[in-house]
Coordinates of C-alpha atoms in Angstrom, one line a residue:
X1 CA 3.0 33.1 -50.7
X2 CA 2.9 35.9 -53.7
X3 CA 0.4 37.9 -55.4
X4 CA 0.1 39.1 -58.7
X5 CA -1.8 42.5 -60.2
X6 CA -2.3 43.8 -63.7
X7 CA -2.4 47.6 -63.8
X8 CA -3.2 49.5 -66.7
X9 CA -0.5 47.8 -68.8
X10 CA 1.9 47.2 -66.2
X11 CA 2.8 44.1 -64.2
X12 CA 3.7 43.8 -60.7
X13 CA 4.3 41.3 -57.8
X14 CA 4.3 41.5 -54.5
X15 CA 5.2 39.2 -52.1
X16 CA 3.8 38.8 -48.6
X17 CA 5.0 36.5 -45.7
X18 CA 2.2 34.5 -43.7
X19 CA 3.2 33.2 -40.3
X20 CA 0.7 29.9 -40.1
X21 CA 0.4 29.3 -36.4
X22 CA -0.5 25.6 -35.3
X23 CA -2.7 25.1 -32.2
X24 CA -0.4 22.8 -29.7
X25 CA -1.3 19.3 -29.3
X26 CA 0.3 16.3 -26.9
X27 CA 1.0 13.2 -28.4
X28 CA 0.0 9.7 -26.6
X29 CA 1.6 6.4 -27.7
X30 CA -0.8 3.2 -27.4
X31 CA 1.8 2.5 -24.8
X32 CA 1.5 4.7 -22.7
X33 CA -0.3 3.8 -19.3
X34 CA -2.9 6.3 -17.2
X35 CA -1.0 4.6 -14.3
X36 CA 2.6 5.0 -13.0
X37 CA 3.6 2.5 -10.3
X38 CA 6.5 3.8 -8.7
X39 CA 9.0 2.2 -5.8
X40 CA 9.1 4.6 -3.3
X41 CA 13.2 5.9 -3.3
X42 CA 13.1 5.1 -6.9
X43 CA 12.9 8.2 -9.9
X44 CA 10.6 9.0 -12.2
X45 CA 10.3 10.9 -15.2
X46 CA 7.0 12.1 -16.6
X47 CA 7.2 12.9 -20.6
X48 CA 5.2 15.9 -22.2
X49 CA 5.6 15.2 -26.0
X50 CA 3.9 18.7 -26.5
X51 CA 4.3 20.0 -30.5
X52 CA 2.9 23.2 -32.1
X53 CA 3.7 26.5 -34.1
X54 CA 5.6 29.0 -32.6
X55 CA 7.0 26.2 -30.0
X56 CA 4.4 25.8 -26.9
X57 CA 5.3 27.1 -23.9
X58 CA 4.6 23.6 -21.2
X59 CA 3.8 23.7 -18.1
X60 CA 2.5 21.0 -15.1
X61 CA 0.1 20.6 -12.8
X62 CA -0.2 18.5 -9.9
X63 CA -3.4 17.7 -8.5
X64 CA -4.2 21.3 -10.0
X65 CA -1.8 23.4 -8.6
X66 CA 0.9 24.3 -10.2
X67 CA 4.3 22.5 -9.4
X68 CA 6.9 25.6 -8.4
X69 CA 9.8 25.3 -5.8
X70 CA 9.8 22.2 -4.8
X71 CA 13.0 19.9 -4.4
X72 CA 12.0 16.3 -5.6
X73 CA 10.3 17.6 -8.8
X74 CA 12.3 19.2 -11.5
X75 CA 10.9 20.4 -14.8
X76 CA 13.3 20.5 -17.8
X77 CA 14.2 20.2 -21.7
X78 CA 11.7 23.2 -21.5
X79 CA 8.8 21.4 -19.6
X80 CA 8.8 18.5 -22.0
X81 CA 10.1 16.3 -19.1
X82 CA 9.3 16.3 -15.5
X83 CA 12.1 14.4 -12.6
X84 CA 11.1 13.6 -10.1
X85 CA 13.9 12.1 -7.4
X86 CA 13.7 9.9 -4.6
X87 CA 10.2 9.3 -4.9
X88 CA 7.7 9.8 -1.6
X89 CA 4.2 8.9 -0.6
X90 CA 3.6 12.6 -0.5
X91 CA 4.7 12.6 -4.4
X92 CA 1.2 10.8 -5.1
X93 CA -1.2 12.8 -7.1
X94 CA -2.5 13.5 -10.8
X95 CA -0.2 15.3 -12.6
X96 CA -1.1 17.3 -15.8
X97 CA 1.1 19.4 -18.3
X98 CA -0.5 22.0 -20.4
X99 CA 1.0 23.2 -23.5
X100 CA 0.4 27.0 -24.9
X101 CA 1.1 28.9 -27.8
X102 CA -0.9 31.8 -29.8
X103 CA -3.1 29.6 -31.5
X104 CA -4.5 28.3 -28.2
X105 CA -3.6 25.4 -25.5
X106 CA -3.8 21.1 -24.8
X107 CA -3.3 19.4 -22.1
X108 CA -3.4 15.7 -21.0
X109 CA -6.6 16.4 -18.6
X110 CA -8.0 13.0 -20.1
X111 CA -5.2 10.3 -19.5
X112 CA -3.9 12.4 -16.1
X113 CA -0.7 10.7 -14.7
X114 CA -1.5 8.9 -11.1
X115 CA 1.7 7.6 -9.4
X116 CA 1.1 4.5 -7.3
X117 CA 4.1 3.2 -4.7
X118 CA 4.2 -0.9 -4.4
X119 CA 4.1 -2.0 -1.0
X120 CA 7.0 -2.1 1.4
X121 CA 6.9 -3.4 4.7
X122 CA 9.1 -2.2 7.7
X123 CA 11.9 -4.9 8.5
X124 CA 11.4 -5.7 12.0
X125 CA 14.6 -7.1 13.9
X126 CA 12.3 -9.6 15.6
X127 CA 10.8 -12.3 13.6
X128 CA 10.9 -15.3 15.8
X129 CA 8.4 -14.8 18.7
X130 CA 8.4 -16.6 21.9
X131 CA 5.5 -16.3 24.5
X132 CA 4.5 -18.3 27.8
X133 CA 1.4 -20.1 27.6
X134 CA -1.7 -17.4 28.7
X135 CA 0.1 -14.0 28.1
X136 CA -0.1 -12.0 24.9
X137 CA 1.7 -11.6 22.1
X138 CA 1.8 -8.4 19.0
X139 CA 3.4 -9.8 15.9
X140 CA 4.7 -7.0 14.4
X141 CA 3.7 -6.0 10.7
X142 CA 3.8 -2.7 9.0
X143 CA 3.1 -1.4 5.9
X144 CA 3.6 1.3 3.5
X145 CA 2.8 2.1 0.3
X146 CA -0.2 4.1 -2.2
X147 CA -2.9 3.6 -2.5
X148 CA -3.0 2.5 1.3
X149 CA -2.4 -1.5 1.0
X150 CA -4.9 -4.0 2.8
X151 CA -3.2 -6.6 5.5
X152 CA -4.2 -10.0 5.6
X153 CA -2.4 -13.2 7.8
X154 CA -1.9 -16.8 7.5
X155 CA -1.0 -19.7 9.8
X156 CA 1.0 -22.5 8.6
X157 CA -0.3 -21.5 4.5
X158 CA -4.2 -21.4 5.8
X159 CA -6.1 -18.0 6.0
X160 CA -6.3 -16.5 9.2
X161 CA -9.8 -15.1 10.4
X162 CA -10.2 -12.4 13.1
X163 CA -11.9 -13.6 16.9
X164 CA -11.6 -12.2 20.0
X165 CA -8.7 -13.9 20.7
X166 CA -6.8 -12.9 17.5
X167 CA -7.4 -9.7 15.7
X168 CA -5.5 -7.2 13.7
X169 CA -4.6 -3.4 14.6
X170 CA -4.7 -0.6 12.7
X171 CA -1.0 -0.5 12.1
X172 CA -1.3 -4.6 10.1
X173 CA 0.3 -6.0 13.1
X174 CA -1.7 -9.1 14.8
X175 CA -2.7 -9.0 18.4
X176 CA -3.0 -12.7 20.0
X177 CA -4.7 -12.9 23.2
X178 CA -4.1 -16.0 26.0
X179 CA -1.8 -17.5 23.7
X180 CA -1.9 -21.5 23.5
X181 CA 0.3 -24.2 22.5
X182 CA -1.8 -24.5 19.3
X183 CA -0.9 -21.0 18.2
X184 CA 2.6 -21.6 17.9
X185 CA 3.3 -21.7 14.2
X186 CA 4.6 -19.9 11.0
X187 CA 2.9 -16.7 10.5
X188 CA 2.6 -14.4 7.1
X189 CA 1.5 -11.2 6.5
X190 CA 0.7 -10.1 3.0
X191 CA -0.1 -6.4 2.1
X192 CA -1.6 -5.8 -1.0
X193 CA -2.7 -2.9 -3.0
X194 CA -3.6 -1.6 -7.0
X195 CA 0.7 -1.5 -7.5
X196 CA 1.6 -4.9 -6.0
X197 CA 2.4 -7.5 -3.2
X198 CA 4.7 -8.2 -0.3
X199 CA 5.0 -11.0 2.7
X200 CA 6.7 -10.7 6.0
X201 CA 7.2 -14.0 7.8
X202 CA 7.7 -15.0 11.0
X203 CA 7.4 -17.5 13.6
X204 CA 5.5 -18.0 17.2
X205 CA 6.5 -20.5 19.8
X206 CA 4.2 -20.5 22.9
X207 CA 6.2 -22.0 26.0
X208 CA 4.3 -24.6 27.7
X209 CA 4.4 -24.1 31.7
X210 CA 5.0 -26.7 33.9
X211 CA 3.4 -26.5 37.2
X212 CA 5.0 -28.0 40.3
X213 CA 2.7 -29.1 42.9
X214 CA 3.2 -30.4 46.4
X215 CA 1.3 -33.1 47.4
X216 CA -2.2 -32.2 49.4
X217 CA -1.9 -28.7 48.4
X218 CA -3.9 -26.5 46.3
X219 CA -3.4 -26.0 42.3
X220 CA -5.0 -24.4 39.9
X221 CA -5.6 -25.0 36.3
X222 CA -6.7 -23.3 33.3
X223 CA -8.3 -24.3 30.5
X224 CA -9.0 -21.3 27.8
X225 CA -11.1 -22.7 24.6
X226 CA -12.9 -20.6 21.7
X227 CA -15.5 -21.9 19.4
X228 CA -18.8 -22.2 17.7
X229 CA -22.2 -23.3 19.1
X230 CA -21.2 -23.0 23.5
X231 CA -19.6 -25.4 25.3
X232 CA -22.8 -27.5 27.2
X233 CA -20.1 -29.1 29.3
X234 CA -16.4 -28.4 30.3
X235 CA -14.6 -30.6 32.7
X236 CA -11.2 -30.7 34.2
X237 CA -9.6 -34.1 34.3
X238 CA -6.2 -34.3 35.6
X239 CA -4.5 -31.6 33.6
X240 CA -6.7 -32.4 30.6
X241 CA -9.6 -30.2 29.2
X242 CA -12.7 -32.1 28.2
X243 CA -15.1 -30.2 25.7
X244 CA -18.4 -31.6 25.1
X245 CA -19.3 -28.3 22.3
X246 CA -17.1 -25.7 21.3
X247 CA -18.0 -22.3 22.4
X248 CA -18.6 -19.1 19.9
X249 CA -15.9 -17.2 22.4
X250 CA -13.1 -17.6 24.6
X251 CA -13.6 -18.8 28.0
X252 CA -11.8 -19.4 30.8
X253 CA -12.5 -22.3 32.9
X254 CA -11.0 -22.7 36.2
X255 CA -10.8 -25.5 38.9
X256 CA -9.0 -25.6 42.3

């Protein structure tokens, strides 16, 4: 820039230097997704594309605080990228980077970054089950992952549905109580959440029991059913269990 004066009859010019200072802003590509879905072990890098005059300072947030000292997350080509290495659950949060300069500040508060971990489920040595006839039996299935993934089991391909013989624990892992011949079968478990899916199968084999009994002694033989309305009649016939109804719950019927 220059300026000119007239004075008296003489002409001068003086120049003058104007440093123009450009508030910072953060570029976002149609791309781009609010959403990071991470594999836990996997790494991730988080781009600031922060531009500005002078050059902004950038700095990130996570889940508001600041992100300082700590070992998985790494902040370089002066903040414009953050690594993070060998992903964890604990790595989870909304991470923001704010850009600075004279001429003010930006940040992505809007389209915050939220990292999301697909599913994983732990590898259990054990994925053929065997169980006698009337004990129970834990089929083992646990999952990881962010957000927390729901659990959900099938039987031979058909949805399984929780009774008070069968129900799931906390951990995803399906309890079977008094376990029958009819349970024995191929069993999934599927864990779901927002990131993705994953199936663990395995199998159940319930061991009949053969009783031996001498003759004009006493036996005794159970019968354990489960259904909806009450049995109005069960009967023992030989070693076979008559129903007349099924009942809403399990039962045990017993005959000497």
């Amino acid at each position: 820039y220059s300026c000119s004066s007239l004075i008296v009859s003489r002409m001068g010019t003086n120049s003058l230097a104007f440093l123009i200072s450009v508030r910072p802003s953060i570029k976002h590509s149609e791309s781009d997704s609010d959403d990071v879905v991470v594999i836990k072990g996997a790494d991730v890098a988080l781009q600031c594309a922060a531009e500005g005059t002078p050059r902004p300072a950038v700095t990130w947030l996570k889940d508001g605080l600041p992100i300082t000292g700590q070992r998985s997350a790494k902040v370089l080509n002066e903040g414009r990228l953050l690594q993070i290495k060998d992903a964890k659950v604990s790595d989870t949060g909304r991470y923001t980077c704010i850009a600075v300069n004279v001429a003010g500040q930006a940040d992505m508060q809007k389209n915050p970054l939220t990292l999301m971990f697909m599913v994983s489920l732990v590898n259990f040595q054990t994925q053929k089950y065997q169980a006698p006839v009337d004990t129970s039996v834990t089929l083992q299935c646990q999952a990881d992952g962010s957000p927390p993934p729901s659990v959900t089991w099938h039987k031979d391909g058909q949805p399984l549905s929780e009774s008070i013989r069968q129900r799931v624990l906390s951990s995803g892992s399906l309890q079977i109580a008094f376990v029958q011949p009819l349970d024995t079968g191929r069993y999934t478990c599927t864990a779901a959440n927002a990131a993705g899916t994953a199936n663990l199968e395995m199998s159940l084999t319930v061991q009949k029991q053969e009783v031996e009994v001498v003759e004009n002694s006493q036996a005794q033989l159970v019968c354990v059913v489960e259904g909806v309305p009450q049995p109005s009649l069960v009967r023992m016939q030989a070693t076979i269990c008559v129903l007349q109804q099924m009942m809403p719950a399990w039962w045990k019927g017993v005959s000497h």
